[in-house]
PDB file of C-alpha atoms in Angstrom:
ATOM      1  CA  ASP F   8     -14.173-118.872  35.369  1.00  0.00           C
ATOM      2  CA  SER F   9     -14.537-117.069  38.723  1.00  0.00           C
ATOM      3  CA  GLY F  10     -17.487-114.966  37.581  1.00  0.00           C
ATOM      4  CA  VAL F  11     -15.570-111.732  38.231  1.00  0.00           C
ATOM      5  CA  THR F  12     -14.858-109.681  35.114  1.00  0.00           C
ATOM      6  CA  GLN F  13     -12.296-106.958  34.620  1.00  0.00           C
ATOM      7  CA  THR F  14     -11.708-104.606  31.740  1.00  0.00           C
ATOM      8  CA  PRO F  15      -9.495-103.850  30.007  1.00  0.00           C
ATOM      9  CA  LYS F  16      -7.207-106.871  30.080  1.00  0.00           C
ATOM     10  CA  HIS F  17      -4.189-104.834  29.061  1.00  0.00           C
ATOM     11  CA  LEU F  18      -3.522-101.112  29.259  1.00  0.00           C
ATOM     12  CA  ILE F  19      -0.480 -99.257  28.009  1.00  0.00           C
ATOM     13  CA  THR F  20      -0.152 -95.591  28.792  1.00  0.00           C
ATOM     14  CA  ALA F  21       2.385 -92.852  29.441  1.00  0.00           C
ATOM     15  CA  THR F  22       3.635 -91.266  32.624  1.00  0.00           C
ATOM     16  CA  GLY F  23       1.423 -88.515  33.931  1.00  0.00           C
ATOM     17  CA  GLN F  24      -1.727 -89.970  32.417  1.00  0.00           C
ATOM     18  CA  ARG F  25      -4.926 -91.139  34.131  1.00  0.00           C
ATOM     19  CA  VAL F  26      -6.638 -94.492  33.615  1.00  0.00           C
ATOM     20  CA  THR F  27      -9.752 -96.236  34.876  1.00  0.00           C
ATOM     21  CA  LEU F  28      -9.968 -99.952  35.549  1.00  0.00           C
ATOM     22  CA  ARG F  29     -13.361-101.592  35.713  1.00  0.00           C
ATOM     23  CA  CYS F  30     -14.567-104.568  37.702  1.00  0.00           C
ATOM     24  CA  SER F  31     -17.872-106.435  37.769  1.00  0.00           C
ATOM     25  CA  PRO F  32     -18.191-108.730  40.790  1.00  0.00           C
ATOM     26  CA  ARG F  33     -19.795-112.169  40.833  1.00  0.00           C
ATOM     27  CA  SER F  34     -23.544-111.957  40.696  1.00  0.00           C
ATOM     28  CA  GLY F  35     -24.838-111.079  44.153  1.00  0.00           C
ATOM     29  CA  ASP F  36     -21.462-110.404  45.768  1.00  0.00           C
ATOM     30  CA  LEU F  37     -21.509-107.244  47.841  1.00  0.00           C
ATOM     31  CA  SER F  38     -17.818-106.808  48.637  1.00  0.00           C
ATOM     32  CA  VAL F  39     -15.240-105.725  46.096  1.00  0.00           C
ATOM     33  CA  TYR F  40     -11.519-105.638  46.784  1.00  0.00           C
ATOM     34  CA  TRP F  41      -8.699-104.189  44.697  1.00  0.00           C
ATOM     35  CA  TYR F  42      -5.193-105.637  44.846  1.00  0.00           C
ATOM     36  CA  GLN F  43      -1.963-104.703  43.096  1.00  0.00           C
ATOM     37  CA  GLN F  44       0.620-107.302  42.121  1.00  0.00           C
ATOM     38  CA  SER F  45       4.080-106.034  41.267  1.00  0.00           C
ATOM     39  CA  LEU F  46       7.437-107.753  41.068  1.00  0.00           C
ATOM     40  CA  ASP F  47       8.992-105.783  43.896  1.00  0.00           C
ATOM     41  CA  GLN F  48       6.055-105.590  46.318  1.00  0.00           C
ATOM     42  CA  GLY F  49       4.126-108.765  45.648  1.00  0.00           C
ATOM     43  CA  LEU F  50       0.355-108.821  46.123  1.00  0.00           C
ATOM     44  CA  GLN F  51      -0.893-105.857  48.094  1.00  0.00           C
ATOM     45  CA  PHE F  52      -4.384-104.877  49.159  1.00  0.00           C
ATOM     46  CA  LEU F  53      -5.431-101.443  47.974  1.00  0.00           C
ATOM     47  CA  ILE F  54      -9.040-100.813  48.934  1.00  0.00           C
ATOM     48  CA  GLN F  55     -12.341-102.528  49.736  1.00  0.00           C
ATOM     49  CA  TYR F  56     -15.926-101.541  49.079  1.00  0.00           C
ATOM     50  CA  TYR F  57     -18.986-103.134  50.584  1.00  0.00           C
ATOM     51  CA  ASN F  58     -22.416-102.462  49.123  1.00  0.00           C
ATOM     52  CA  GLY F  59     -21.364 -99.093  47.768  1.00  0.00           C
ATOM     53  CA  GLU F  60     -19.454 -97.860  50.793  1.00  0.00           C
ATOM     54  CA  GLU F  61     -15.710 -97.761  51.353  1.00  0.00           C
ATOM     55  CA  ARG F  62     -14.926-100.408  53.946  1.00  0.00           C
ATOM     56  CA  ALA F  63     -11.151-100.556  54.311  1.00  0.00           C
ATOM     57  CA  LYS F  64      -8.017 -99.031  52.879  1.00  0.00           C
ATOM     58  CA  GLY F  65      -4.658-100.659  52.432  1.00  0.00           C
ATOM     59  CA  ASN F  66      -1.539 -99.376  50.757  1.00  0.00           C
ATOM     60  CA  ILE F  67      -3.365 -97.182  48.319  1.00  0.00           C
ATOM     61  CA  LEU F  68      -1.611 -94.076  47.055  1.00  0.00           C
ATOM     62  CA  GLU F  69      -3.352 -90.711  47.189  1.00  0.00           C
ATOM     63  CA  ARG F  70      -3.158 -90.616  43.387  1.00  0.00           C
ATOM     64  CA  PHE F  71      -5.434 -93.658  43.312  1.00  0.00           C
ATOM     65  CA  SER F  72      -9.135 -93.687  44.076  1.00  0.00           C
ATOM     66  CA  ALA F  73     -12.012 -96.087  43.681  1.00  0.00           C
ATOM     67  CA  GLN F  74     -15.763 -96.281  43.903  1.00  0.00           C
ATOM     68  CA  GLN F  75     -18.517 -98.854  43.854  1.00  0.00           C
ATOM     69  CA  PHE F  76     -21.693 -98.063  42.009  1.00  0.00           C
ATOM     70  CA  PRO F  77     -25.324 -98.977  42.846  1.00  0.00           C
ATOM     71  CA  ASP F  78     -25.163-101.955  40.480  1.00  0.00           C
ATOM     72  CA  LEU F  79     -22.116-103.087  42.556  1.00  0.00           C
ATOM     73  CA  HIS F  80     -19.543-102.753  39.800  1.00  0.00           C
ATOM     74  CA  SER F  81     -16.407-100.913  40.824  1.00  0.00           C
ATOM     75  CA  GLU F  82     -13.839 -98.679  39.190  1.00  0.00           C
ATOM     76  CA  LEU F  83     -10.263 -97.992  40.213  1.00  0.00           C
ATOM     77  CA  ASN F  84      -8.900 -94.669  39.029  1.00  0.00           C
ATOM     78  CA  LEU F  85      -5.162 -94.188  38.770  1.00  0.00           C
ATOM     79  CA  SER F  86      -3.859 -90.706  38.043  1.00  0.00           C
ATOM     80  CA  SER F  87      -0.511 -88.974  37.500  1.00  0.00           C
ATOM     81  CA  LEU F  88       0.860 -92.347  36.572  1.00  0.00           C
ATOM     82  CA  GLU F  89       4.482 -93.200  37.244  1.00  0.00           C
ATOM     83  CA  LEU F  90       6.671 -95.973  35.892  1.00  0.00           C
ATOM     84  CA  GLY F  91       6.403 -97.737  39.250  1.00  0.00           C
ATOM     85  CA  ASP F  92       2.636 -98.064  38.880  1.00  0.00           C
ATOM     86  CA  SER F  93       3.144-100.710  36.224  1.00  0.00           C
ATOM     87  CA  ALA F  94       1.594-103.837  37.713  1.00  0.00           C
ATOM     88  CA  LEU F  95      -1.187-106.376  37.501  1.00  0.00           C
ATOM     89  CA  TYR F  96      -4.317-105.009  39.168  1.00  0.00           C
ATOM     90  CA  PHE F  97      -6.820-107.510  40.471  1.00  0.00           C
ATOM     91  CA  CYS F  98     -10.363-107.087  41.547  1.00  0.00           C
ATOM     92  CA  ALA F  99     -11.881-109.702  43.848  1.00  0.00           C
ATOM     93  CA  SER F 100     -15.391-110.121  45.165  1.00  0.00           C
ATOM     94  CA  SER F 101     -17.032-111.933  48.018  1.00  0.00           C
ATOM     95  CA  PHE F 102     -19.984-112.122  50.369  1.00  0.00           C
ATOM     96  CA  ARG F 103     -23.315-112.941  48.921  1.00  0.00           C
ATOM     97  CA  ARG F 104     -26.174-111.831  51.103  1.00  0.00           C
ATOM     98  CA  GLY F 105     -27.546-114.746  53.073  1.00  0.00           C
ATOM     99  CA  THR F 106     -24.366-116.805  53.008  1.00  0.00           C
ATOM    100  CA  SER F 107     -21.876-117.399  55.758  1.00  0.00           C
ATOM    101  CA  GLY F 108     -18.613-119.188  56.297  1.00  0.00           C
ATOM    102  CA  SER F 109     -15.333-118.603  54.600  1.00  0.00           C
ATOM    103  CA  ASP F 110     -16.156-115.416  52.709  1.00  0.00           C
ATOM    104  CA  THR F 111     -13.814-116.600  49.999  1.00  0.00           C
ATOM    105  CA  GLN F 112     -12.609-113.912  47.636  1.00  0.00           C
ATOM    106  CA  TYR F 113     -12.858-114.783  43.965  1.00  0.00           C
ATOM    107  CA  PHE F 114     -10.488-112.935  41.682  1.00  0.00           C
ATOM    108  CA  GLY F 115     -10.983-111.495  38.262  1.00  0.00           C
ATOM    109  CA  PRO F 116      -8.459-112.092  35.472  1.00  0.00           C
ATOM    110  CA  GLY F 117      -6.666-108.822  36.239  1.00  0.00           C
ATOM    111  CA  THR F 118      -5.709-105.739  34.257  1.00  0.00           C
ATOM    112  CA  ARG F 119      -2.082-105.517  33.294  1.00  0.00           C
ATOM    113  CA  LEU F 120      -1.043-101.870  33.347  1.00  0.00           C
ATOM    114  CA  THR F 121       2.140-100.781  31.643  1.00  0.00           C
ATOM    115  CA  VAL F 122       3.299 -97.209  32.138  1.00  0.00           C
ATOM    116  CA  LEU F 123       5.909 -96.055  29.625  1.00  0.00           C
TER     117      LEU F 123
ATOM    118  CA  ALA M  21       7.049-109.146  61.256  1.00  0.00           C
ATOM    119  CA  GLN M  22       5.760-110.884  58.177  1.00  0.00           C
ATOM    120  CA  LYS M  23       2.148-111.919  58.532  1.00  0.00           C
ATOM    121  CA  ILE M  24       2.461-114.720  56.005  1.00  0.00           C
ATOM    122  CA  THR M  25       5.744-116.475  55.280  1.00  0.00           C
ATOM    123  CA  GLN M  26       6.381-118.834  52.401  1.00  0.00           C
ATOM    124  CA  THR M  27       9.967-119.973  52.692  1.00  0.00           C
ATOM    125  CA  GLN M  28      10.187-121.965  49.451  1.00  0.00           C
ATOM    126  CA  PRO M  29      10.652-119.642  46.465  1.00  0.00           C
ATOM    127  CA  GLY M  30      10.688-122.639  44.120  1.00  0.00           C
ATOM    128  CA  MET M  31       9.897-126.324  44.252  1.00  0.00           C
ATOM    129  CA  PHE M  32      10.224-129.224  41.840  1.00  0.00           C
ATOM    130  CA  VAL M  33       8.132-132.372  41.957  1.00  0.00           C
ATOM    131  CA  GLN M  34       7.804-135.388  39.716  1.00  0.00           C
ATOM    132  CA  GLU M  35       4.499-136.015  38.039  1.00  0.00           C
ATOM    133  CA  LYS M  36       2.180-138.241  40.126  1.00  0.00           C
ATOM    134  CA  GLU M  37       4.071-137.551  43.341  1.00  0.00           C
ATOM    135  CA  ALA M  38       2.770-135.555  46.298  1.00  0.00           C
ATOM    136  CA  VAL M  39       4.224-132.192  47.261  1.00  0.00           C
ATOM    137  CA  THR M  40       3.902-129.957  50.314  1.00  0.00           C
ATOM    138  CA  LEU M  41       4.096-126.182  50.068  1.00  0.00           C
ATOM    139  CA  ASP M  42       4.888-124.464  53.344  1.00  0.00           C
ATOM    140  CA  CYS M  43       3.092-121.506  54.873  1.00  0.00           C
ATOM    141  CA  THR M  44       3.431-120.006  58.326  1.00  0.00           C
ATOM    142  CA  TYR M  45       1.388-117.123  59.611  1.00  0.00           C
ATOM    143  CA  ASP M  46       1.391-114.636  62.436  1.00  0.00           C
ATOM    144  CA  THR M  47      -1.690-113.195  64.061  1.00  0.00           C
ATOM    145  CA  SER M  48      -3.009-112.520  67.534  1.00  0.00           C
ATOM    146  CA  ASP M  49      -6.632-112.530  66.395  1.00  0.00           C
ATOM    147  CA  PRO M  50      -8.418-115.753  67.462  1.00  0.00           C
ATOM    148  CA  SER M  51     -10.667-115.601  64.395  1.00  0.00           C
ATOM    149  CA  TYR M  52      -8.918-115.821  61.045  1.00  0.00           C
ATOM    150  CA  GLY M  53      -9.049-117.618  57.742  1.00  0.00           C
ATOM    151  CA  LEU M  54      -6.302-119.134  55.662  1.00  0.00           C
ATOM    152  CA  PHE M  55      -6.504-119.482  51.901  1.00  0.00           C
ATOM    153  CA  TRP M  56      -4.419-120.915  49.122  1.00  0.00           C
ATOM    154  CA  TYR M  57      -4.519-119.568  45.588  1.00  0.00           C
ATOM    155  CA  LYS M  58      -2.916-120.799  42.391  1.00  0.00           C
ATOM    156  CA  GLN M  59      -1.589-118.412  39.758  1.00  0.00           C
ATOM    157  CA  PRO M  60      -0.709-120.071  36.448  1.00  0.00           C
ATOM    158  CA  SER M  61       1.489-118.330  33.912  1.00  0.00           C
ATOM    159  CA  SER M  62      -1.643-116.858  32.344  1.00  0.00           C
ATOM    160  CA  GLY M  63      -1.947-114.675  35.435  1.00  0.00           C
ATOM    161  CA  GLU M  64      -5.337-115.351  36.947  1.00  0.00           C
ATOM    162  CA  MET M  65      -5.700-116.103  40.669  1.00  0.00           C
ATOM    163  CA  ILE M  66      -7.573-119.345  41.285  1.00  0.00           C
ATOM    164  CA  PHE M  67      -8.961-120.177  44.726  1.00  0.00           C
ATOM    165  CA  LEU M  68      -7.967-123.646  45.891  1.00  0.00           C
ATOM    166  CA  ILE M  69      -8.801-124.218  49.539  1.00  0.00           C
ATOM    167  CA  TYR M  70      -9.842-122.534  52.787  1.00  0.00           C
ATOM    168  CA  GLN M  71      -9.240-123.282  56.466  1.00  0.00           C
ATOM    169  CA  GLY M  72     -10.947-121.392  59.264  1.00  0.00           C
ATOM    170  CA  SER M  73      -9.216-120.915  62.605  1.00  0.00           C
ATOM    171  CA  TYR M  74     -12.024-122.682  64.422  1.00  0.00           C
ATOM    172  CA  ASP M  75     -12.258-125.591  62.015  1.00  0.00           C
ATOM    173  CA  GLN M  76     -11.485-128.808  63.813  1.00  0.00           C
ATOM    174  CA  GLN M  77     -10.585-130.813  60.748  1.00  0.00           C
ATOM    175  CA  ASN M  78      -8.080-130.143  57.999  1.00  0.00           C
ATOM    176  CA  ALA M  79      -9.686-128.855  54.828  1.00  0.00           C
ATOM    177  CA  THR M  80      -9.661-130.981  51.684  1.00  0.00           C
ATOM    178  CA  GLU M  81     -10.713-130.197  48.117  1.00  0.00           C
ATOM    179  CA  GLY M  82     -10.059-132.978  45.657  1.00  0.00           C
ATOM    180  CA  ARG M  83      -6.284-133.388  45.315  1.00  0.00           C
ATOM    181  CA  TYR M  84      -5.644-130.443  47.625  1.00  0.00           C
ATOM    182  CA  SER M  85      -5.495-130.689  51.378  1.00  0.00           C
ATOM    183  CA  LEU M  86      -4.424-128.233  54.000  1.00  0.00           C
ATOM    184  CA  ASN M  87      -2.251-129.430  56.857  1.00  0.00           C
ATOM    185  CA  PHE M  88      -3.356-127.023  59.574  1.00  0.00           C
ATOM    186  CA  GLN M  89      -1.229-126.956  62.712  1.00  0.00           C
ATOM    187  CA  LYS M  90      -2.676-124.173  64.811  1.00  0.00           C
ATOM    188  CA  ALA M  91      -0.165-124.259  67.658  1.00  0.00           C
ATOM    189  CA  ARG M  92       2.702-124.006  65.187  1.00  0.00           C
ATOM    190  CA  LYS M  93       0.822-121.415  63.110  1.00  0.00           C
ATOM    191  CA  SER M  94       1.337-123.327  59.932  1.00  0.00           C
ATOM    192  CA  ALA M  95      -1.033-124.024  57.062  1.00  0.00           C
ATOM    193  CA  ASN M  96       0.793-126.150  54.517  1.00  0.00           C
ATOM    194  CA  LEU M  97      -0.798-127.060  51.208  1.00  0.00           C
ATOM    195  CA  VAL M  98      -0.487-130.671  50.130  1.00  0.00           C
ATOM    196  CA  ILE M  99      -1.049-131.541  46.488  1.00  0.00           C
ATOM    197  CA  SER M 100      -1.418-135.246  45.880  1.00  0.00           C
ATOM    198  CA  ALA M 101      -0.699-136.974  42.569  1.00  0.00           C
ATOM    199  CA  SER M 102       0.859-133.906  40.922  1.00  0.00           C
ATOM    200  CA  GLN M 103      -0.060-133.165  37.330  1.00  0.00           C
ATOM    201  CA  LEU M 104       1.777-131.109  34.726  1.00  0.00           C
ATOM    202  CA  GLY M 105      -1.033-128.560  34.944  1.00  0.00           C
ATOM    203  CA  ASP M 106      -0.183-127.955  38.587  1.00  0.00           C
ATOM    204  CA  SER M 107       2.914-125.995  37.519  1.00  0.00           C
ATOM    205  CA  ALA M 108       2.202-122.476  38.751  1.00  0.00           C
ATOM    206  CA  MET M 109       2.795-119.950  41.526  1.00  0.00           C
ATOM    207  CA  TYR M 110       1.013-120.775  44.769  1.00  0.00           C
ATOM    208  CA  PHE M 111       0.103-118.120  47.286  1.00  0.00           C
ATOM    209  CA  CYS M 112      -0.896-118.535  50.890  1.00  0.00           C
ATOM    210  CA  ALA M 113      -3.121-115.770  52.255  1.00  0.00           C
ATOM    211  CA  MET M 114      -4.708-114.845  55.557  1.00  0.00           C
ATOM    212  CA  ARG M 115      -7.790-112.919  56.554  1.00  0.00           C
ATOM    213  CA  GLU M 116      -7.531-111.608  60.110  1.00  0.00           C
ATOM    214  CA  GLY M 117     -10.787-111.306  61.966  1.00  0.00           C
ATOM    215  CA  PRO M 118     -14.247-112.401  60.810  1.00  0.00           C
ATOM    216  CA  GLY M 119     -15.391-112.231  57.194  1.00  0.00           C
ATOM    217  CA  ARG M 120     -15.422-109.404  54.654  1.00  0.00           C
ATOM    218  CA  ARG M 121     -11.835-108.352  55.252  1.00  0.00           C
ATOM    219  CA  ALA M 122      -8.849-108.013  52.975  1.00  0.00           C
ATOM    220  CA  LEU M 123      -6.296-110.738  52.491  1.00  0.00           C
ATOM    221  CA  THR M 124      -2.599-110.565  53.292  1.00  0.00           C
ATOM    222  CA  PHE M 125      -0.530-112.663  50.910  1.00  0.00           C
ATOM    223  CA  GLY M 126       2.751-114.443  51.184  1.00  0.00           C
ATOM    224  CA  SER M 127       5.466-114.078  48.576  1.00  0.00           C
ATOM    225  CA  GLY M 128       4.503-117.288  46.833  1.00  0.00           C
ATOM    226  CA  THR M 129       6.103-120.577  45.833  1.00  0.00           C
ATOM    227  CA  ARG M 130       6.735-121.474  42.219  1.00  0.00           C
ATOM    228  CA  LEU M 131       5.994-125.146  41.687  1.00  0.00           C
ATOM    229  CA  GLN M 132       7.288-126.965  38.638  1.00  0.00           C
ATOM    230  CA  VAL M 133       5.987-130.440  37.910  1.00  0.00           C
ATOM    231  CA  GLN M 134       8.373-132.541  35.891  1.00  0.00           C
ATOM    232  CA  PRO M 135       7.277-135.417  33.628  1.00  0.00           C
TER     233      PRO M 135
END
């Protein structure tokens, strides 16, 4: 168990809909990352938050947005869903205050999104 | 150019034997980190091992070791004494620059351990 939790585990929805994926980082971790894993594009970085602030953006579509709340949990919002958005969405966390070194990212179990 | 290249889409190994999974990387940043993750069929991503660009010695974690050849820009994962439970996808990933940055992943290698 990595200590990162994600809900829901599975999500099935229709095209055009909007969904919210939730992530709770490991206790004390300040950084949250969102990744998308799809068959055709592999594992891709979407967006990073650090202590409530957006830190970096990757290949995130304009239809997607995220935020990190004061309690450090994060939500990824996906809107106007298309068939191609079907994927496994991972949240990862890292960086506990006062630590140094590898800044290893620990991944949650993922949310499998199916768009029909 | 690909940042992380894993040239072996699939590998087979006999139980109890050692296996090496290849990873080459491309970066001009002197500070970077290399990671290996395991993804079993259940889907979760499990951290295995880390190597920093300034680390003088190869990283080891139990049965996992990382063969780090900086000049060749390779970071191969060695699994000793393979077990059936090692059957999974293995991803090499790189963080460019100092900490708190996103990872770039390779395409993965599917390892199958045969009894």
